[in-house]
Amino acid sequence: MTGIEESRRLRTVAEQAAQLMRAPLLAAFRSNMAVDYKVDLHDVVTRYDKEAEVAIRAFILGEVPGSVVIGEEAGESGAGRVRWYVDPIDGTSNFARGFAFWCVSVGVAIDGEVVAGAVYDPVAGMLFSADLTGAWLNGEPLRSRAIADERHATLITGYPVARDFRLDGHEQTLANFGELVETFSTLRRPGSGALSLCHVAAGWVDASAGFGSNPWDVAAAVLILKQAGGSYHPLTLGKVATDTSDFMCPGYVALGEGADYPSLMRVARRISCGRDARARDAA
């Protein structure tokens, strides 16, 4: 079991790690940078993702020996009970094109539970962080708040991306998206899951939903959201067991405190149940 003092210490290291590459990342932002692609043309990576992850990984292993670091770009390294989930640039496409919605995310888990984390937005100078005692924005206590009625609320989501059309079918995907657009007062698709969750935690938007996330995308932000009073509802999406830790699930609905959004939950469950059923049929 993780103690309060250990959680606080790990939060401090996570904050330092998240801010480590501030200067070089800001220097590169809105420069004429080359891009590469991973899975397809929708999956952008830059040299700065890789360089930042190398530096953050080395820093963490130096500060907390006996750690495992799982990064988006280089996978897993190290050994020990403390597991770090690092996304050196969450929102790489935005970073590469000069759109100021990207961040660095560093989450820490022990025994399947996230115990500390930090998400840093270098452009805005905002450091979100949390441990087992609370959540903060630039050192000030963070509290989520949401509009109660979804018809007056703002939703951030990455849905749909090209992958969703392949998985759910064009007609159903457009129907899902249309229902969300018609239900919510405002829907935005800014393109960073970690930063979107932090905006829910801060009360700047009311809800967020993701249908293709990885642990390094959300580990830190999940704790920040929950410690700020929001709620996080994981979705298995046909990829993991129902008892999987929430931050390890590939989908989610995140709600600010006070939100009750039945249409969003219905659409999210429809997507998840459909993918669960197709995964069972394919097994």
Short mmCIF file of C-alpha atoms in Angstrom, two decimals:
data_model
loop_
_atom_site.label_atom_id
_atom_site.label_comp_id
_atom_site.label_asym_id
_atom_site.label_seq_id
_atom_site.Cartn_x
_atom_site.Cartn_y
_atom_site.Cartn_z
CA MET A 1 0.00 0.00 0.00
CA THR A 2 1.31 3.43 -0.93
CA GLY A 3 1.66 5.95 1.89
CA ILE A 4 0.83 9.64 1.71
CA GLU A 5 4.46 10.73 1.95
CA GLU A 6 5.53 8.42 -0.86
CA SER A 7 2.68 9.71 -3.01
CA ARG A 8 3.74 13.31 -2.37
CA ARG A 9 7.36 12.53 -3.17
CA LEU A 10 6.38 10.83 -6.43
CA ARG A 11 4.20 13.82 -7.36
CA THR A 12 7.20 16.10 -6.94
CA VAL A 13 9.29 13.92 -9.24
CA ALA A 14 6.43 13.75 -11.77
CA GLU A 15 6.14 17.55 -11.76
CA GLN A 16 9.88 17.93 -12.32
CA ALA A 17 9.88 15.32 -15.08
CA ALA A 18 6.93 16.91 -16.87
CA GLN A 19 8.66 20.31 -16.92
CA LEU A 20 12.12 18.97 -17.74
CA MET A 21 11.98 19.62 -21.49
CA ARG A 22 10.06 22.90 -21.36
CA ALA A 23 12.71 25.04 -23.04
CA PRO A 24 13.57 22.79 -26.01
CA LEU A 25 9.93 21.95 -26.68
CA LEU A 26 8.90 25.60 -26.68
CA ALA A 27 11.86 26.44 -28.91
CA ALA A 28 10.75 23.78 -31.39
CA PHE A 29 7.06 24.70 -31.28
CA ARG A 30 5.97 26.61 -34.40
CA SER A 31 9.31 25.97 -36.05
CA ASN A 32 9.76 24.31 -39.43
CA MET A 33 10.03 20.75 -38.11
CA ALA A 34 10.05 17.44 -39.96
CA VAL A 35 7.41 14.86 -39.10
CA ASP A 36 7.26 11.10 -39.42
CA TYR A 37 4.38 8.63 -39.11
CA LYS A 38 3.87 5.49 -37.05
CA VAL A 39 0.78 3.37 -37.74
CA ASP A 40 -0.64 5.56 -40.52
CA LEU A 41 -0.79 9.15 -41.75
CA HIS A 42 -3.04 10.03 -38.80
CA ASP A 43 -0.34 9.01 -36.27
CA VAL A 44 2.33 11.73 -36.27
CA VAL A 45 5.67 11.63 -34.45
CA THR A 46 8.61 14.05 -34.36
CA ARG A 47 12.21 13.89 -33.19
CA TYR A 48 11.13 16.02 -30.22
CA ASP A 49 8.78 13.30 -28.94
CA LYS A 50 11.67 10.85 -28.94
CA GLU A 51 14.25 13.23 -27.46
CA ALA A 52 11.89 14.36 -24.70
CA GLU A 53 11.05 10.79 -23.74
CA VAL A 54 14.73 9.80 -23.55
CA ALA A 55 15.45 12.73 -21.23
CA ILE A 56 12.39 12.19 -19.04
CA ARG A 57 13.08 8.46 -18.77
CA ALA A 58 16.68 9.07 -17.66
CA PHE A 59 15.57 11.67 -15.12
CA ILE A 60 12.95 9.38 -13.56
CA LEU A 61 15.27 6.38 -13.31
CA GLY A 62 17.88 8.61 -11.70
CA GLU A 63 15.47 10.08 -9.16
CA VAL A 64 13.54 6.91 -8.30
CA PRO A 65 15.67 3.77 -8.70
CA GLY A 66 13.58 0.62 -8.83
CA SER A 67 11.14 2.08 -11.35
CA VAL A 68 9.67 0.90 -14.62
CA VAL A 69 9.11 3.57 -17.26
CA ILE A 70 6.52 2.94 -19.97
CA GLY A 71 6.71 5.55 -22.70
CA GLU A 72 4.73 6.09 -25.86
CA GLU A 73 7.76 6.11 -28.13
CA ALA A 74 10.25 3.61 -26.66
CA GLY A 75 8.11 1.17 -24.69
CA GLU A 76 9.09 -0.25 -21.31
CA SER A 77 12.41 -0.16 -19.49
CA GLY A 78 13.61 -0.66 -15.91
CA ALA A 79 12.38 -2.94 -13.16
CA GLY A 80 10.56 -2.39 -9.87
CA ARG A 81 7.24 -1.74 -8.14
CA VAL A 82 6.83 1.87 -9.26
CA ARG A 83 5.52 2.18 -12.82
CA TRP A 84 5.72 5.48 -14.69
CA TYR A 85 3.54 6.20 -17.73
CA VAL A 86 5.08 8.92 -19.90
CA ASP A 87 3.72 10.71 -22.93
CA PRO A 88 6.44 13.20 -23.90
CA ILE A 89 4.07 15.13 -26.16
CA ASP A 90 0.37 14.35 -25.96
CA GLY A 91 -1.10 16.06 -28.99
CA THR A 92 1.86 15.65 -31.33
CA SER A 93 -0.12 16.66 -34.43
CA ASN A 94 -1.01 19.94 -32.72
CA PHE A 95 2.60 20.46 -31.64
CA ALA A 96 3.90 19.80 -35.14
CA ARG A 97 1.44 22.18 -36.81
CA GLY A 98 1.67 25.02 -34.29
CA PHE A 99 -1.73 24.55 -32.62
CA ALA A 100 -1.35 25.36 -28.92
CA PHE A 101 -3.11 22.37 -27.38
CA TRP A 102 -0.49 19.81 -26.35
CA CYS A 103 1.17 18.75 -23.13
CA VAL A 104 3.62 16.48 -21.34
CA SER A 105 2.03 13.76 -19.19
CA VAL A 106 3.74 11.77 -16.42
CA GLY A 107 1.69 9.35 -14.30
CA VAL A 108 2.84 7.02 -11.52
CA ALA A 109 1.14 3.74 -10.58
CA ILE A 110 1.84 1.21 -7.84
CA ASP A 111 0.00 -2.12 -7.70
CA GLY A 112 -2.35 -1.04 -10.48
CA GLU A 113 -3.34 2.24 -8.80
CA VAL A 114 -2.29 5.68 -9.97
CA VAL A 115 -0.83 7.43 -6.93
CA ALA A 116 0.66 10.60 -8.43
CA GLY A 117 0.86 12.45 -11.70
CA ALA A 118 1.54 15.68 -13.52
CA VAL A 119 0.37 17.17 -16.80
CA TYR A 120 2.25 20.22 -18.06
CA ASP A 121 1.05 22.64 -20.73
CA PRO A 122 4.23 24.54 -21.64
CA VAL A 123 2.56 27.09 -23.92
CA ALA A 124 0.07 28.23 -21.28
CA GLY A 125 2.48 27.67 -18.40
CA MET A 126 -0.01 25.44 -16.59
CA LEU A 127 1.11 22.57 -14.37
CA PHE A 128 -1.68 20.23 -13.28
CA SER A 129 -0.73 17.65 -10.66
CA ALA A 130 -2.20 15.29 -8.10
CA ASP A 131 -1.30 12.83 -5.39
CA LEU A 132 -3.37 10.89 -2.88
CA THR A 133 -4.16 14.08 -0.94
CA GLY A 134 -5.52 16.31 -3.69
CA ALA A 135 -5.10 18.04 -7.05
CA TRP A 136 -3.49 21.35 -7.96
CA LEU A 137 -3.01 23.80 -10.79
CA ASN A 138 0.24 25.75 -10.45
CA GLY A 139 0.23 24.96 -6.75
CA GLU A 140 -3.33 26.12 -6.09
CA PRO A 141 -6.05 23.59 -5.13
CA LEU A 142 -8.03 22.39 -8.15
CA ARG A 143 -11.77 21.75 -8.06
CA SER A 144 -13.94 20.47 -10.88
CA ARG A 145 -17.38 21.87 -11.59
CA ALA A 146 -19.79 21.15 -14.40
CA ILE A 147 -23.11 22.35 -15.74
CA ALA A 148 -25.69 19.82 -14.58
CA ASP A 149 -27.73 19.60 -17.82
CA GLU A 150 -25.91 18.25 -20.89
CA ARG A 151 -27.99 20.45 -23.18
CA HIS A 152 -26.13 23.47 -21.80
CA ALA A 153 -22.74 21.78 -21.44
CA THR A 154 -19.49 21.65 -23.40
CA LEU A 155 -18.02 18.29 -24.43
CA ILE A 156 -14.45 17.63 -25.56
CA THR A 157 -13.92 14.43 -27.52
CA GLY A 158 -11.59 12.99 -30.11
CA TYR A 159 -14.45 10.96 -31.61
CA PRO A 160 -14.56 10.25 -34.45
CA VAL A 161 -11.13 9.68 -35.95
CA ALA A 162 -10.46 7.55 -39.04
CA ARG A 163 -10.06 4.42 -36.92
CA ASP A 164 -13.55 4.84 -35.47
CA PHE A 165 -15.13 4.69 -38.93
CA ARG A 166 -13.34 1.41 -39.56
CA LEU A 167 -14.36 -0.05 -36.19
CA ASP A 168 -17.95 1.17 -35.92
CA GLY A 169 -18.93 1.62 -39.57
CA HIS A 170 -19.52 4.91 -41.35
CA GLU A 171 -23.27 5.10 -40.77
CA GLN A 172 -23.14 4.25 -37.07
CA THR A 173 -20.15 6.51 -36.44
CA LEU A 174 -21.89 9.48 -38.01
CA ALA A 175 -25.06 8.68 -36.05
CA ASN A 176 -23.08 8.58 -32.79
CA PHE A 177 -21.33 11.85 -33.55
CA GLY A 178 -24.54 13.50 -34.69
CA GLU A 179 -26.30 12.61 -31.45
CA LEU A 180 -23.50 14.21 -29.43
CA VAL A 181 -23.45 17.34 -31.59
CA GLU A 182 -27.21 17.75 -31.31
CA THR A 183 -27.29 17.04 -27.57
CA PHE A 184 -24.54 19.29 -26.24
CA SER A 185 -24.50 23.06 -26.42
CA THR A 186 -20.91 22.92 -27.67
CA LEU A 187 -18.65 20.09 -28.87
CA ARG A 188 -14.93 20.56 -29.41
CA ARG A 189 -12.20 18.23 -30.80
CA PRO A 190 -8.86 19.82 -29.78
CA GLY A 191 -6.73 16.68 -29.87
CA SER A 192 -5.00 15.96 -26.55
CA GLY A 193 -6.66 13.48 -24.22
CA ALA A 194 -4.54 14.36 -21.17
CA LEU A 195 -5.09 18.09 -21.51
CA SER A 196 -8.80 17.61 -22.23
CA LEU A 197 -9.18 15.66 -18.98
CA CYS A 198 -7.34 18.40 -17.10
CA HIS A 199 -9.71 21.00 -18.53
CA VAL A 200 -12.60 18.96 -17.13
CA ALA A 201 -10.76 18.80 -13.79
CA ALA A 202 -10.40 22.59 -13.82
CA GLY A 203 -14.07 23.16 -14.65
CA TRP A 204 -13.34 24.84 -17.99
CA VAL A 205 -15.29 22.21 -19.90
CA ASP A 206 -17.93 19.86 -18.56
CA ALA A 207 -17.06 16.44 -19.97
CA SER A 208 -14.61 14.53 -22.11
CA ALA A 209 -14.84 11.20 -23.92
CA GLY A 210 -12.15 9.07 -25.53
CA PHE A 211 -12.35 5.88 -27.57
CA GLY A 212 -8.73 5.06 -28.36
CA SER A 213 -6.53 6.07 -25.44
CA ASN A 214 -3.40 4.49 -24.01
CA PRO A 215 -2.24 4.39 -20.37
CA TRP A 216 0.44 7.03 -20.99
CA ASP A 217 -2.24 9.35 -22.38
CA VAL A 218 -4.48 9.31 -19.33
CA ALA A 219 -2.73 7.90 -16.23
CA ALA A 220 -1.80 11.26 -14.73
CA ALA A 221 -4.95 13.07 -15.81
CA VAL A 222 -7.28 10.40 -14.42
CA LEU A 223 -5.93 10.99 -10.92
CA ILE A 224 -5.99 14.77 -11.37
CA LEU A 225 -9.64 14.61 -12.43
CA LYS A 226 -10.75 12.31 -9.63
CA GLN A 227 -8.86 14.22 -6.95
CA ALA A 228 -10.47 17.43 -8.23
CA GLY A 229 -13.92 15.89 -7.67
CA GLY A 230 -14.73 14.68 -11.17
CA SER A 231 -15.65 11.14 -12.16
CA TYR A 232 -14.01 8.76 -14.64
CA HIS A 233 -15.95 5.95 -16.30
CA PRO A 234 -13.72 3.45 -18.17
CA LEU A 235 -14.79 1.67 -21.35
CA THR A 236 -13.37 -1.72 -22.36
CA LEU A 237 -14.10 -1.35 -26.11
CA GLY A 238 -13.58 -5.07 -26.71
CA LYS A 239 -9.89 -4.89 -25.83
CA VAL A 240 -9.53 -5.54 -22.10
CA ALA A 241 -11.30 -7.41 -19.29
CA THR A 242 -13.98 -5.67 -17.27
CA ASP A 243 -11.83 -5.73 -14.11
CA THR A 244 -8.95 -3.85 -15.77
CA SER A 245 -7.69 -0.75 -13.92
CA ASP A 246 -9.51 2.33 -15.19
CA PHE A 247 -6.45 4.06 -16.64
CA MET A 248 -5.51 0.90 -18.55
CA CYS A 249 -8.84 0.80 -20.40
CA PRO A 250 -8.84 2.14 -23.97
CA GLY A 251 -11.91 4.32 -23.58
CA TYR A 252 -13.58 6.58 -21.05
CA VAL A 253 -16.18 9.15 -20.21
CA ALA A 254 -14.97 11.86 -17.84
CA LEU A 255 -17.46 14.12 -16.09
CA GLY A 256 -17.00 17.25 -14.06
CA GLU A 257 -18.49 17.36 -10.59
CA GLY A 258 -22.26 17.71 -10.76
CA ALA A 259 -22.66 16.44 -14.33
CA ASP A 260 -25.48 14.05 -15.25
CA TYR A 261 -25.27 13.34 -18.98
CA PRO A 262 -27.46 10.38 -19.99
CA SER A 263 -27.08 10.91 -23.75
CA LEU A 264 -23.29 10.89 -23.54
CA MET A 265 -23.30 7.76 -21.40
CA ARG A 266 -25.75 6.06 -23.78
CA VAL A 267 -23.63 6.81 -26.86
CA ALA A 268 -20.42 5.76 -25.11
CA ARG A 269 -21.92 2.47 -23.93
CA ARG A 270 -23.33 1.81 -27.40
CA ILE A 271 -19.86 2.21 -28.90
CA SER A 272 -18.22 0.08 -26.21
CA CYS A 273 -20.84 -2.68 -26.29
CA GLY A 274 -20.66 -2.84 -30.08
CA ARG A 275 -16.91 -3.30 -30.02
CA ASP A 276 -17.17 -5.81 -27.16
CA ALA A 277 -19.64 -7.88 -29.21
CA ARG A 278 -17.49 -7.79 -32.33
CA ALA A 279 -14.45 -8.84 -30.32
CA ARG A 280 -16.37 -11.83 -28.91
CA ASP A 281 -17.55 -12.82 -32.38
CA ALA A 282 -14.01 -12.68 -33.71
CA ALA A 283 -12.57 -14.78 -30.87
#
